[in-house]
């Protein structure tokens, strides 16, 4: 039976096993991409309604409404591939870095930072968090691939319905909210302001589980406490400096460019750190993560601009 296995016919790649492990990686990546798709669709609904109710933001409303429909499915496909390629070790580091950054940002909300932008900035980290959590929760499970397949089916349906909701709102909400004969639009008219709170609670639970999974996934590679300390000490210093930089950068710059600069600085710091204390496959995964972060920001460019002006 071994000669008929997929892994015996395909070449081995570092950090990516063929066969069932490859299928698991793709399913985990798809689940993470679906979570990002749901997040973006709900934020699109919320921002569209906010712009519709503000006469000074009609240009932003039209930009959100005319966003290409093919971009959402393409976003899921690209993000699935990126998350499947990124190893669990680098994905765990991305999750921990964003959690620290999110706590710092939330503590500074009183200084003028708006939380809606943070939801868009967490897209790639959310995908990594879902992937890490699934790797941790299903590790050693006898039917892990079947569980992932069922979860992927449900996640795909949820993402599809969220995209349909966003299209419906961008096309018909203005008419239906006035006529008051569409149940979905009436519900959004009454409770649409609660979408950020819903997302905040869901993301808090997701990242709480992902943080635990990330710490466990990283620590399992160390054979001794001294080896773990040699890794965590420079990592803590690096993340602390990054948080300080990201708190100061928005005060010195305006516009959307600092968002991309911050991504380059964060991934550059992680790249240099892993050059000294990581493996060469980790360095490759950091470069892939950089592409994933930039792709998420490019796809959400219109909504990021709306959040910045808000």
PDB file of C-alpha atoms in Angstrom:
ATOM      1  CA  UNK A   1       0.000   0.000   0.000  1.00  0.00           C
ATOM      2  CA  UNK A   2       2.908   2.324   0.611  1.00  0.00           C
ATOM      3  CA  UNK A   3       3.755   2.491  -3.103  1.00  0.00           C
ATOM      4  CA  UNK A   4       0.308   3.956  -3.795  1.00  0.00           C
ATOM      5  CA  UNK A   5       0.668   6.763  -1.226  1.00  0.00           C
ATOM      6  CA  UNK A   6       0.825  10.316  -2.547  1.00  0.00           C
ATOM      7  CA  UNK A   7       3.988  11.109  -0.631  1.00  0.00           C
ATOM      8  CA  UNK A   8       5.992   8.357  -2.369  1.00  0.00           C
ATOM      9  CA  UNK A   9       5.443   9.890  -5.813  1.00  0.00           C
ATOM     10  CA  UNK A  10       5.986  13.592  -5.024  1.00  0.00           C
ATOM     11  CA  UNK A  11       9.259  15.293  -4.016  1.00  0.00           C
ATOM     12  CA  UNK A  12       9.710  16.397  -0.425  1.00  0.00           C
ATOM     13  CA  UNK A  13       9.700  20.112   0.381  1.00  0.00           C
ATOM     14  CA  UNK A  14      11.100  21.547   3.643  1.00  0.00           C
ATOM     15  CA  UNK A  15       8.369  22.295   6.140  1.00  0.00           C
ATOM     16  CA  UNK A  16       5.583  20.882   3.952  1.00  0.00           C
ATOM     17  CA  UNK A  17       4.775  17.173   3.905  1.00  0.00           C
ATOM     18  CA  UNK A  18       2.850  15.652   1.047  1.00  0.00           C
ATOM     19  CA  UNK A  19      -0.201  13.458   1.301  1.00  0.00           C
ATOM     20  CA  UNK A  20      -2.634  13.892   4.168  1.00  0.00           C
ATOM     21  CA  UNK A  21      -0.447  16.552   5.808  1.00  0.00           C
ATOM     22  CA  UNK A  22      -0.675  18.649   2.642  1.00  0.00           C
ATOM     23  CA  UNK A  23      -4.448  18.260   2.590  1.00  0.00           C
ATOM     24  CA  UNK A  24      -4.616  19.249   6.272  1.00  0.00           C
ATOM     25  CA  UNK A  25      -2.508  22.342   5.583  1.00  0.00           C
ATOM     26  CA  UNK A  26      -4.783  23.386   2.717  1.00  0.00           C
ATOM     27  CA  UNK A  27      -7.920  22.840   4.794  1.00  0.00           C
ATOM     28  CA  UNK A  28      -6.490  24.828   7.689  1.00  0.00           C
ATOM     29  CA  UNK A  29      -5.511  27.598   5.297  1.00  0.00           C
ATOM     30  CA  UNK A  30      -9.001  27.588   3.795  1.00  0.00           C
ATOM     31  CA  UNK A  31     -10.588  27.848   7.245  1.00  0.00           C
ATOM     32  CA  UNK A  32      -8.360  30.794   8.098  1.00  0.00           C
ATOM     33  CA  UNK A  33      -9.164  32.466   4.781  1.00  0.00           C
ATOM     34  CA  UNK A  34     -12.910  31.969   5.365  1.00  0.00           C
ATOM     35  CA  UNK A  35     -12.614  33.612   8.790  1.00  0.00           C
ATOM     36  CA  UNK A  36     -10.916  36.600   7.146  1.00  0.00           C
ATOM     37  CA  UNK A  37     -13.612  36.711   4.451  1.00  0.00           C
ATOM     38  CA  UNK A  38     -16.406  36.824   7.053  1.00  0.00           C
ATOM     39  CA  UNK A  39     -14.583  39.576   8.932  1.00  0.00           C
ATOM     40  CA  UNK A  40     -14.164  41.687   5.780  1.00  0.00           C
ATOM     41  CA  UNK A  41     -17.769  41.167   4.663  1.00  0.00           C
ATOM     42  CA  UNK A  42     -19.207  42.270   8.006  1.00  0.00           C
ATOM     43  CA  UNK A  43     -16.902  45.272   8.131  1.00  0.00           C
ATOM     44  CA  UNK A  44     -17.943  46.170   4.593  1.00  0.00           C
ATOM     45  CA  UNK A  45     -21.596  46.116   5.691  1.00  0.00           C
ATOM     46  CA  UNK A  46     -20.870  48.276   8.725  1.00  0.00           C
ATOM     47  CA  UNK A  47     -18.740  50.833   6.889  1.00  0.00           C
ATOM     48  CA  UNK A  48     -21.217  51.095   4.013  1.00  0.00           C
ATOM     49  CA  UNK A  49     -24.063  51.863   6.414  1.00  0.00           C
ATOM     50  CA  UNK A  50     -21.927  54.405   8.257  1.00  0.00           C
ATOM     51  CA  UNK A  51     -20.969  56.158   5.024  1.00  0.00           C
ATOM     52  CA  UNK A  52     -24.572  56.085   3.792  1.00  0.00           C
ATOM     53  CA  UNK A  53     -25.749  57.906   6.909  1.00  0.00           C
ATOM     54  CA  UNK A  54     -23.087  60.630   6.537  1.00  0.00           C
ATOM     55  CA  UNK A  55     -23.662  63.126   3.679  1.00  0.00           C
ATOM     56  CA  UNK A  56     -19.965  64.018   3.634  1.00  0.00           C
ATOM     57  CA  UNK A  57     -18.877  60.426   2.931  1.00  0.00           C
ATOM     58  CA  UNK A  58     -20.868  59.611  -0.190  1.00  0.00           C
ATOM     59  CA  UNK A  59     -17.706  59.199  -2.275  1.00  0.00           C
ATOM     60  CA  UNK A  60     -16.451  56.523   0.138  1.00  0.00           C
ATOM     61  CA  UNK A  61     -19.844  54.820   0.006  1.00  0.00           C
ATOM     62  CA  UNK A  62     -19.656  54.603  -3.787  1.00  0.00           C
ATOM     63  CA  UNK A  63     -16.094  53.285  -3.620  1.00  0.00           C
ATOM     64  CA  UNK A  64     -17.146  50.510  -1.237  1.00  0.00           C
ATOM     65  CA  UNK A  65     -20.228  49.672  -3.332  1.00  0.00           C
ATOM     66  CA  UNK A  66     -18.338  49.467  -6.629  1.00  0.00           C
ATOM     67  CA  UNK A  67     -15.564  47.220  -5.298  1.00  0.00           C
ATOM     68  CA  UNK A  68     -15.057  44.318  -7.700  1.00  0.00           C
ATOM     69  CA  UNK A  69     -17.000  41.199  -6.774  1.00  0.00           C
ATOM     70  CA  UNK A  70     -14.267  38.880  -8.039  1.00  0.00           C
ATOM     71  CA  UNK A  71     -11.894  40.266  -5.410  1.00  0.00           C
ATOM     72  CA  UNK A  72     -13.542  38.400  -2.500  1.00  0.00           C
ATOM     73  CA  UNK A  73     -13.222  34.847  -3.903  1.00  0.00           C
ATOM     74  CA  UNK A  74      -9.724  35.669  -5.192  1.00  0.00           C
ATOM     75  CA  UNK A  75      -8.810  36.916  -1.722  1.00  0.00           C
ATOM     76  CA  UNK A  76      -9.858  33.565  -0.237  1.00  0.00           C
ATOM     77  CA  UNK A  77      -7.889  31.558  -2.824  1.00  0.00           C
ATOM     78  CA  UNK A  78      -4.659  33.536  -2.415  1.00  0.00           C
ATOM     79  CA  UNK A  79      -4.888  33.604   1.363  1.00  0.00           C
ATOM     80  CA  UNK A  80      -5.550  29.858   1.474  1.00  0.00           C
ATOM     81  CA  UNK A  81      -2.327  29.217  -0.432  1.00  0.00           C
ATOM     82  CA  UNK A  82      -0.290  31.592   1.734  1.00  0.00           C
ATOM     83  CA  UNK A  83      -1.579  30.164   5.014  1.00  0.00           C
ATOM     84  CA  UNK A  84      -0.983  26.602   3.800  1.00  0.00           C
ATOM     85  CA  UNK A  85       2.641  27.421   2.983  1.00  0.00           C
ATOM     86  CA  UNK A  86       3.458  29.268   6.197  1.00  0.00           C
ATOM     87  CA  UNK A  87       4.742  26.952   8.921  1.00  0.00           C
ATOM     88  CA  UNK A  88       3.082  26.753  12.323  1.00  0.00           C
ATOM     89  CA  UNK A  89       6.139  28.277  14.007  1.00  0.00           C
ATOM     90  CA  UNK A  90       6.050  31.567  12.066  1.00  0.00           C
ATOM     91  CA  UNK A  91       2.245  31.643  12.173  1.00  0.00           C
ATOM     92  CA  UNK A  92       2.464  31.389  15.964  1.00  0.00           C
ATOM     93  CA  UNK A  93       4.935  34.280  16.079  1.00  0.00           C
ATOM     94  CA  UNK A  94       2.617  36.416  13.921  1.00  0.00           C
ATOM     95  CA  UNK A  95      -0.285  35.685  16.281  1.00  0.00           C
ATOM     96  CA  UNK A  96       1.682  36.619  19.399  1.00  0.00           C
ATOM     97  CA  UNK A  97       2.985  39.802  17.788  1.00  0.00           C
ATOM     98  CA  UNK A  98      -0.499  40.948  16.789  1.00  0.00           C
ATOM     99  CA  UNK A  99      -1.945  40.133  20.221  1.00  0.00           C
ATOM    100  CA  UNK A 100       0.657  42.347  21.873  1.00  0.00           C
ATOM    101  CA  UNK A 101       0.029  45.072  19.306  1.00  0.00           C
ATOM    102  CA  UNK A 102      -3.750  44.817  19.752  1.00  0.00           C
ATOM    103  CA  UNK A 103      -3.529  45.168  23.530  1.00  0.00           C
ATOM    104  CA  UNK A 104      -1.313  48.227  23.110  1.00  0.00           C
ATOM    105  CA  UNK A 105      -3.699  49.759  20.576  1.00  0.00           C
ATOM    106  CA  UNK A 106      -6.793  49.110  22.695  1.00  0.00           C
ATOM    107  CA  UNK A 107      -5.129  50.776  25.674  1.00  0.00           C
ATOM    108  CA  UNK A 108      -4.469  53.842  23.512  1.00  0.00           C
ATOM    109  CA  UNK A 109      -7.998  54.113  22.064  1.00  0.00           C
ATOM    110  CA  UNK A 110      -8.631  57.138  24.230  1.00  0.00           C
ATOM    111  CA  UNK A 111      -5.862  58.948  22.352  1.00  0.00           C
ATOM    112  CA  UNK A 112      -7.782  58.959  19.067  1.00  0.00           C
ATOM    113  CA  UNK A 113      -7.095  55.534  17.562  1.00  0.00           C
ATOM    114  CA  UNK A 114     -10.193  53.985  15.966  1.00  0.00           C
ATOM    115  CA  UNK A 115     -10.809  50.298  16.510  1.00  0.00           C
ATOM    116  CA  UNK A 116     -12.369  49.630  13.080  1.00  0.00           C
ATOM    117  CA  UNK A 117      -8.964  49.970  11.460  1.00  0.00           C
ATOM    118  CA  UNK A 118      -7.560  47.400  13.885  1.00  0.00           C
ATOM    119  CA  UNK A 119     -10.114  44.862  12.631  1.00  0.00           C
ATOM    120  CA  UNK A 120      -8.791  45.275   9.092  1.00  0.00           C
ATOM    121  CA  UNK A 121      -5.165  45.154  10.194  1.00  0.00           C
ATOM    122  CA  UNK A 122      -5.738  41.798  11.912  1.00  0.00           C
ATOM    123  CA  UNK A 123      -6.754  39.939   8.731  1.00  0.00           C
ATOM    124  CA  UNK A 124      -3.594  37.945   8.174  1.00  0.00           C
ATOM    125  CA  UNK A 125      -3.024  37.465  11.904  1.00  0.00           C
ATOM    126  CA  UNK A 126      -6.569  36.108  12.204  1.00  0.00           C
ATOM    127  CA  UNK A 127      -5.868  33.567   9.467  1.00  0.00           C
ATOM    128  CA  UNK A 128      -2.656  32.513  11.238  1.00  0.00           C
ATOM    129  CA  UNK A 129      -4.539  32.321  14.543  1.00  0.00           C
ATOM    130  CA  UNK A 130      -7.197  29.992  13.140  1.00  0.00           C
ATOM    131  CA  UNK A 131      -4.501  27.818  11.552  1.00  0.00           C
ATOM    132  CA  UNK A 132      -2.498  27.646  14.811  1.00  0.00           C
ATOM    133  CA  UNK A 133      -5.569  26.833  16.876  1.00  0.00           C
ATOM    134  CA  UNK A 134      -6.588  24.009  14.537  1.00  0.00           C
ATOM    135  CA  UNK A 135      -3.053  22.575  14.539  1.00  0.00           C
ATOM    136  CA  UNK A 136      -3.066  22.573  18.340  1.00  0.00           C
ATOM    137  CA  UNK A 137      -6.604  21.324  18.919  1.00  0.00           C
ATOM    138  CA  UNK A 138      -6.484  18.548  16.304  1.00  0.00           C
ATOM    139  CA  UNK A 139      -2.939  17.368  16.975  1.00  0.00           C
ATOM    140  CA  UNK A 140      -3.021  13.592  17.294  1.00  0.00           C
ATOM    141  CA  UNK A 141      -6.747  13.360  16.530  1.00  0.00           C
ATOM    142  CA  UNK A 142      -7.587  10.036  14.771  1.00  0.00           C
ATOM    143  CA  UNK A 143     -10.010  11.704  12.322  1.00  0.00           C
ATOM    144  CA  UNK A 144      -8.430  15.144  12.086  1.00  0.00           C
ATOM    145  CA  UNK A 145      -8.709  15.381   8.299  1.00  0.00           C
ATOM    146  CA  UNK A 146     -12.426  14.531   8.367  1.00  0.00           C
ATOM    147  CA  UNK A 147     -12.992  17.128  11.086  1.00  0.00           C
ATOM    148  CA  UNK A 148     -11.159  19.740   9.031  1.00  0.00           C
ATOM    149  CA  UNK A 149     -13.180  18.847   5.927  1.00  0.00           C
ATOM    150  CA  UNK A 150     -16.486  19.260   7.783  1.00  0.00           C
ATOM    151  CA  UNK A 151     -15.332  22.533   9.324  1.00  0.00           C
ATOM    152  CA  UNK A 152     -14.172  23.761   5.911  1.00  0.00           C
ATOM    153  CA  UNK A 153     -17.609  23.048   4.430  1.00  0.00           C
ATOM    154  CA  UNK A 154     -19.372  24.995   7.193  1.00  0.00           C
ATOM    155  CA  UNK A 155     -16.852  27.837   6.991  1.00  0.00           C
ATOM    156  CA  UNK A 156     -17.279  28.042   3.216  1.00  0.00           C
ATOM    157  CA  UNK A 157     -21.057  28.334   3.581  1.00  0.00           C
ATOM    158  CA  UNK A 158     -20.703  31.004   6.267  1.00  0.00           C
ATOM    159  CA  UNK A 159     -18.256  33.002   4.144  1.00  0.00           C
ATOM    160  CA  UNK A 160     -20.550  32.710   1.097  1.00  0.00           C
ATOM    161  CA  UNK A 161     -23.571  33.950   3.070  1.00  0.00           C
ATOM    162  CA  UNK A 162     -21.523  36.831   4.494  1.00  0.00           C
ATOM    163  CA  UNK A 163     -20.487  37.869   0.972  1.00  0.00           C
ATOM    164  CA  UNK A 164     -24.125  37.658  -0.174  1.00  0.00           C
ATOM    165  CA  UNK A 165     -25.124  39.878   2.741  1.00  0.00           C
ATOM    166  CA  UNK A 166     -22.482  42.447   1.805  1.00  0.00           C
ATOM    167  CA  UNK A 167     -23.618  42.448  -1.847  1.00  0.00           C
ATOM    168  CA  UNK A 168     -27.260  42.771  -0.803  1.00  0.00           C
ATOM    169  CA  UNK A 169     -26.514  45.710   1.469  1.00  0.00           C
ATOM    170  CA  UNK A 170     -24.367  47.532  -1.072  1.00  0.00           C
ATOM    171  CA  UNK A 171     -27.021  47.068  -3.760  1.00  0.00           C
ATOM    172  CA  UNK A 172     -30.394  47.367  -2.016  1.00  0.00           C
ATOM    173  CA  UNK A 173     -29.954  48.640   1.548  1.00  0.00           C
ATOM    174  CA  UNK A 174     -30.543  52.272   0.621  1.00  0.00           C
ATOM    175  CA  UNK A 175     -33.882  51.385  -1.002  1.00  0.00           C
ATOM    176  CA  UNK A 176     -34.980  48.758   1.514  1.00  0.00           C
ATOM    177  CA  UNK A 177     -34.154  50.862   4.578  1.00  0.00           C
ATOM    178  CA  UNK A 178     -36.536  53.528   3.308  1.00  0.00           C
ATOM    179  CA  UNK A 179     -39.316  51.172   2.170  1.00  0.00           C
ATOM    180  CA  UNK A 180     -38.917  48.988   5.296  1.00  0.00           C
ATOM    181  CA  UNK A 181     -40.060  45.730   3.720  1.00  0.00           C
ATOM    182  CA  UNK A 182     -36.817  43.714   3.807  1.00  0.00           C
ATOM    183  CA  UNK A 183     -36.233  41.858   7.063  1.00  0.00           C
ATOM    184  CA  UNK A 184     -32.451  41.799   6.717  1.00  0.00           C
ATOM    185  CA  UNK A 185     -32.186  45.525   6.049  1.00  0.00           C
ATOM    186  CA  UNK A 186     -34.628  46.352   8.852  1.00  0.00           C
ATOM    187  CA  UNK A 187     -32.499  44.267  11.244  1.00  0.00           C
ATOM    188  CA  UNK A 188     -29.349  46.095  10.116  1.00  0.00           C
ATOM    189  CA  UNK A 189     -31.129  49.428  10.433  1.00  0.00           C
ATOM    190  CA  UNK A 190     -31.944  48.643  14.048  1.00  0.00           C
ATOM    191  CA  UNK A 191     -28.833  46.731  15.122  1.00  0.00           C
ATOM    192  CA  UNK A 192     -26.154  47.452  12.514  1.00  0.00           C
ATOM    193  CA  UNK A 193     -24.246  49.632  14.977  1.00  0.00           C
ATOM    194  CA  UNK A 194     -23.544  46.489  17.038  1.00  0.00           C
ATOM    195  CA  UNK A 195     -21.370  44.827  14.356  1.00  0.00           C
ATOM    196  CA  UNK A 196     -18.073  46.138  15.830  1.00  0.00           C
ATOM    197  CA  UNK A 197     -19.002  44.782  19.253  1.00  0.00           C
ATOM    198  CA  UNK A 198     -19.832  41.397  17.737  1.00  0.00           C
ATOM    199  CA  UNK A 199     -16.499  41.319  15.916  1.00  0.00           C
ATOM    200  CA  UNK A 200     -14.613  42.427  19.018  1.00  0.00           C
ATOM    201  CA  UNK A 201     -16.022  39.592  21.118  1.00  0.00           C
ATOM    202  CA  UNK A 202     -15.432  36.987  18.401  1.00  0.00           C
ATOM    203  CA  UNK A 203     -11.850  38.145  17.793  1.00  0.00           C
ATOM    204  CA  UNK A 204     -11.092  38.242  21.521  1.00  0.00           C
ATOM    205  CA  UNK A 205     -12.098  34.579  21.904  1.00  0.00           C
ATOM    206  CA  UNK A 206     -10.270  33.556  18.713  1.00  0.00           C
ATOM    207  CA  UNK A 207      -6.994  35.205  19.663  1.00  0.00           C
ATOM    208  CA  UNK A 208      -7.193  33.998  23.267  1.00  0.00           C
ATOM    209  CA  UNK A 209      -7.260  30.403  22.012  1.00  0.00           C
ATOM    210  CA  UNK A 210      -4.679  31.165  19.328  1.00  0.00           C
ATOM    211  CA  UNK A 211      -2.239  32.673  21.859  1.00  0.00           C
ATOM    212  CA  UNK A 212      -2.316  29.531  23.993  1.00  0.00           C
ATOM    213  CA  UNK A 213      -1.866  27.370  20.913  1.00  0.00           C
ATOM    214  CA  UNK A 214       0.988  29.571  19.659  1.00  0.00           C
ATOM    215  CA  UNK A 215       2.950  29.319  22.916  1.00  0.00           C
ATOM    216  CA  UNK A 216       2.540  25.541  22.986  1.00  0.00           C
ATOM    217  CA  UNK A 217       3.537  25.139  19.326  1.00  0.00           C
ATOM    218  CA  UNK A 218       6.684  27.211  19.807  1.00  0.00           C
ATOM    219  CA  UNK A 219       7.763  25.611  23.090  1.00  0.00           C
ATOM    220  CA  UNK A 220       7.455  22.064  21.822  1.00  0.00           C
ATOM    221  CA  UNK A 221      10.566  22.591  19.636  1.00  0.00           C
ATOM    222  CA  UNK A 222      12.832  23.304  22.634  1.00  0.00           C
ATOM    223  CA  UNK A 223      14.657  20.498  24.419  1.00  0.00           C
ATOM    224  CA  UNK A 224      15.626  22.518  27.512  1.00  0.00           C
ATOM    225  CA  UNK A 225      14.644  25.625  29.445  1.00  0.00           C
ATOM    226  CA  UNK A 226      17.915  27.346  28.533  1.00  0.00           C
ATOM    227  CA  UNK A 227      17.217  26.877  24.842  1.00  0.00           C
ATOM    228  CA  UNK A 228      13.729  28.322  25.292  1.00  0.00           C
ATOM    229  CA  UNK A 229      15.107  31.353  27.150  1.00  0.00           C
ATOM    230  CA  UNK A 230      17.621  32.020  24.371  1.00  0.00           C
ATOM    231  CA  UNK A 231      14.692  32.213  21.951  1.00  0.00           C
ATOM    232  CA  UNK A 232      12.095  34.067  24.031  1.00  0.00           C
ATOM    233  CA  UNK A 233      14.420  36.763  25.406  1.00  0.00           C
ATOM    234  CA  UNK A 234      15.367  38.390  22.051  1.00  0.00           C
ATOM    235  CA  UNK A 235      11.814  37.811  20.801  1.00  0.00           C
ATOM    236  CA  UNK A 236      10.378  39.758  23.753  1.00  0.00           C
ATOM    237  CA  UNK A 237      12.830  42.609  23.219  1.00  0.00           C
ATOM    238  CA  UNK A 238      12.063  42.695  19.490  1.00  0.00           C
ATOM    239  CA  UNK A 239       8.291  42.781  20.025  1.00  0.00           C
ATOM    240  CA  UNK A 240       8.582  45.488  22.682  1.00  0.00           C
ATOM    241  CA  UNK A 241      10.570  47.720  20.331  1.00  0.00           C
ATOM    242  CA  UNK A 242       8.067  47.090  17.551  1.00  0.00           C
ATOM    243  CA  UNK A 243       5.139  48.110  19.767  1.00  0.00           C
ATOM    244  CA  UNK A 244       6.935  51.301  20.788  1.00  0.00           C
ATOM    245  CA  UNK A 245       7.627  52.108  17.138  1.00  0.00           C
ATOM    246  CA  UNK A 246       4.036  51.482  16.096  1.00  0.00           C
ATOM    247  CA  UNK A 247       2.730  53.757  18.850  1.00  0.00           C
ATOM    248  CA  UNK A 248       4.960  56.618  17.721  1.00  0.00           C
ATOM    249  CA  UNK A 249       4.698  56.233  13.936  1.00  0.00           C
ATOM    250  CA  UNK A 250       1.009  57.303  13.511  1.00  0.00           C
ATOM    251  CA  UNK A 251       1.724  60.531  15.404  1.00  0.00           C
ATOM    252  CA  UNK A 252       4.505  61.474  13.018  1.00  0.00           C
ATOM    253  CA  UNK A 253       2.819  60.521   9.717  1.00  0.00           C
ATOM    254  CA  UNK A 254      -0.548  60.904   8.055  1.00  0.00           C
ATOM    255  CA  UNK A 255      -2.291  59.041   5.260  1.00  0.00           C
ATOM    256  CA  UNK A 256      -2.350  55.347   4.457  1.00  0.00           C
ATOM    257  CA  UNK A 257       1.383  54.896   3.800  1.00  0.00           C
ATOM    258  CA  UNK A 258       2.334  54.269   7.490  1.00  0.00           C
ATOM    259  CA  UNK A 259       0.224  51.102   7.428  1.00  0.00           C
ATOM    260  CA  UNK A 260       2.487  49.548   4.802  1.00  0.00           C
ATOM    261  CA  UNK A 261       5.618  50.917   6.461  1.00  0.00           C
ATOM    262  CA  UNK A 262       4.575  49.281   9.716  1.00  0.00           C
ATOM    263  CA  UNK A 263       4.166  45.915   7.989  1.00  0.00           C
ATOM    264  CA  UNK A 264       7.651  46.171   6.497  1.00  0.00           C
ATOM    265  CA  UNK A 265       9.175  47.121   9.843  1.00  0.00           C
ATOM    266  CA  UNK A 266       7.379  44.326  11.704  1.00  0.00           C
ATOM    267  CA  UNK A 267       8.276  41.617   9.221  1.00  0.00           C
ATOM    268  CA  UNK A 268      11.784  43.021   8.861  1.00  0.00           C
ATOM    269  CA  UNK A 269      12.326  42.792  12.611  1.00  0.00           C
ATOM    270  CA  UNK A 270      10.992  39.242  12.682  1.00  0.00           C
ATOM    271  CA  UNK A 271      13.168  38.366   9.671  1.00  0.00           C
ATOM    272  CA  UNK A 272      16.363  39.610  11.385  1.00  0.00           C
ATOM    273  CA  UNK A 273      15.411  37.874  14.627  1.00  0.00           C
ATOM    274  CA  UNK A 274      14.881  34.504  12.958  1.00  0.00           C
ATOM    275  CA  UNK A 275      18.137  34.862  11.060  1.00  0.00           C
ATOM    276  CA  UNK A 276      19.881  34.628  14.436  1.00  0.00           C
ATOM    277  CA  UNK A 277      17.703  32.279  16.496  1.00  0.00           C
ATOM    278  CA  UNK A 278      15.508  30.512  13.918  1.00  0.00           C
ATOM    279  CA  UNK A 279      15.813  28.077  11.057  1.00  0.00           C
ATOM    280  CA  UNK A 280      16.210  28.851   7.401  1.00  0.00           C
ATOM    281  CA  UNK A 281      12.697  27.590   6.718  1.00  0.00           C
ATOM    282  CA  UNK A 282      11.401  30.157   9.236  1.00  0.00           C
ATOM    283  CA  UNK A 283      13.088  32.906   7.224  1.00  0.00           C
ATOM    284  CA  UNK A 284      11.349  31.682   4.067  1.00  0.00           C
ATOM    285  CA  UNK A 285       8.004  31.599   5.887  1.00  0.00           C
ATOM    286  CA  UNK A 286       8.502  35.187   7.077  1.00  0.00           C
ATOM    287  CA  UNK A 287       8.881  36.308   3.463  1.00  0.00           C
ATOM    288  CA  UNK A 288       5.674  34.461   2.574  1.00  0.00           C
ATOM    289  CA  UNK A 289       3.961  36.111   5.531  1.00  0.00           C
ATOM    290  CA  UNK A 290       5.050  39.507   4.268  1.00  0.00           C
ATOM    291  CA  UNK A 291       3.328  38.783   0.952  1.00  0.00           C
ATOM    292  CA  UNK A 292       0.206  37.662   2.816  1.00  0.00           C
ATOM    293  CA  UNK A 293       0.105  40.825   4.946  1.00  0.00           C
ATOM    294  CA  UNK A 294       0.559  43.093   1.931  1.00  0.00           C
ATOM    295  CA  UNK A 295      -2.095  41.204  -0.036  1.00  0.00           C
ATOM    296  CA  UNK A 296      -4.631  41.627   2.785  1.00  0.00           C
ATOM    297  CA  UNK A 297      -3.909  45.353   3.040  1.00  0.00           C
ATOM    298  CA  UNK A 298      -4.198  45.841  -0.719  1.00  0.00           C
ATOM    299  CA  UNK A 299      -7.574  44.073  -0.820  1.00  0.00           C
ATOM    300  CA  UNK A 300      -8.856  46.179   2.074  1.00  0.00           C
ATOM    301  CA  UNK A 301      -7.431  49.487   0.807  1.00  0.00           C
ATOM    302  CA  UNK A 302     -10.825  51.159   0.293  1.00  0.00           C
ATOM    303  CA  UNK A 303     -12.116  50.148   3.709  1.00  0.00           C
ATOM    304  CA  UNK A 304      -8.844  51.172   5.380  1.00  0.00           C
ATOM    305  CA  UNK A 305      -9.224  54.637   3.896  1.00  0.00           C
ATOM    306  CA  UNK A 306     -12.826  54.805   5.146  1.00  0.00           C
ATOM    307  CA  UNK A 307     -11.715  53.779   8.641  1.00  0.00           C
ATOM    308  CA  UNK A 308      -8.898  56.338   8.634  1.00  0.00           C
ATOM    309  CA  UNK A 309     -11.240  59.174   7.689  1.00  0.00           C
ATOM    310  CA  UNK A 310     -13.789  58.012  10.236  1.00  0.00           C
TER     311      UNK A 310
END
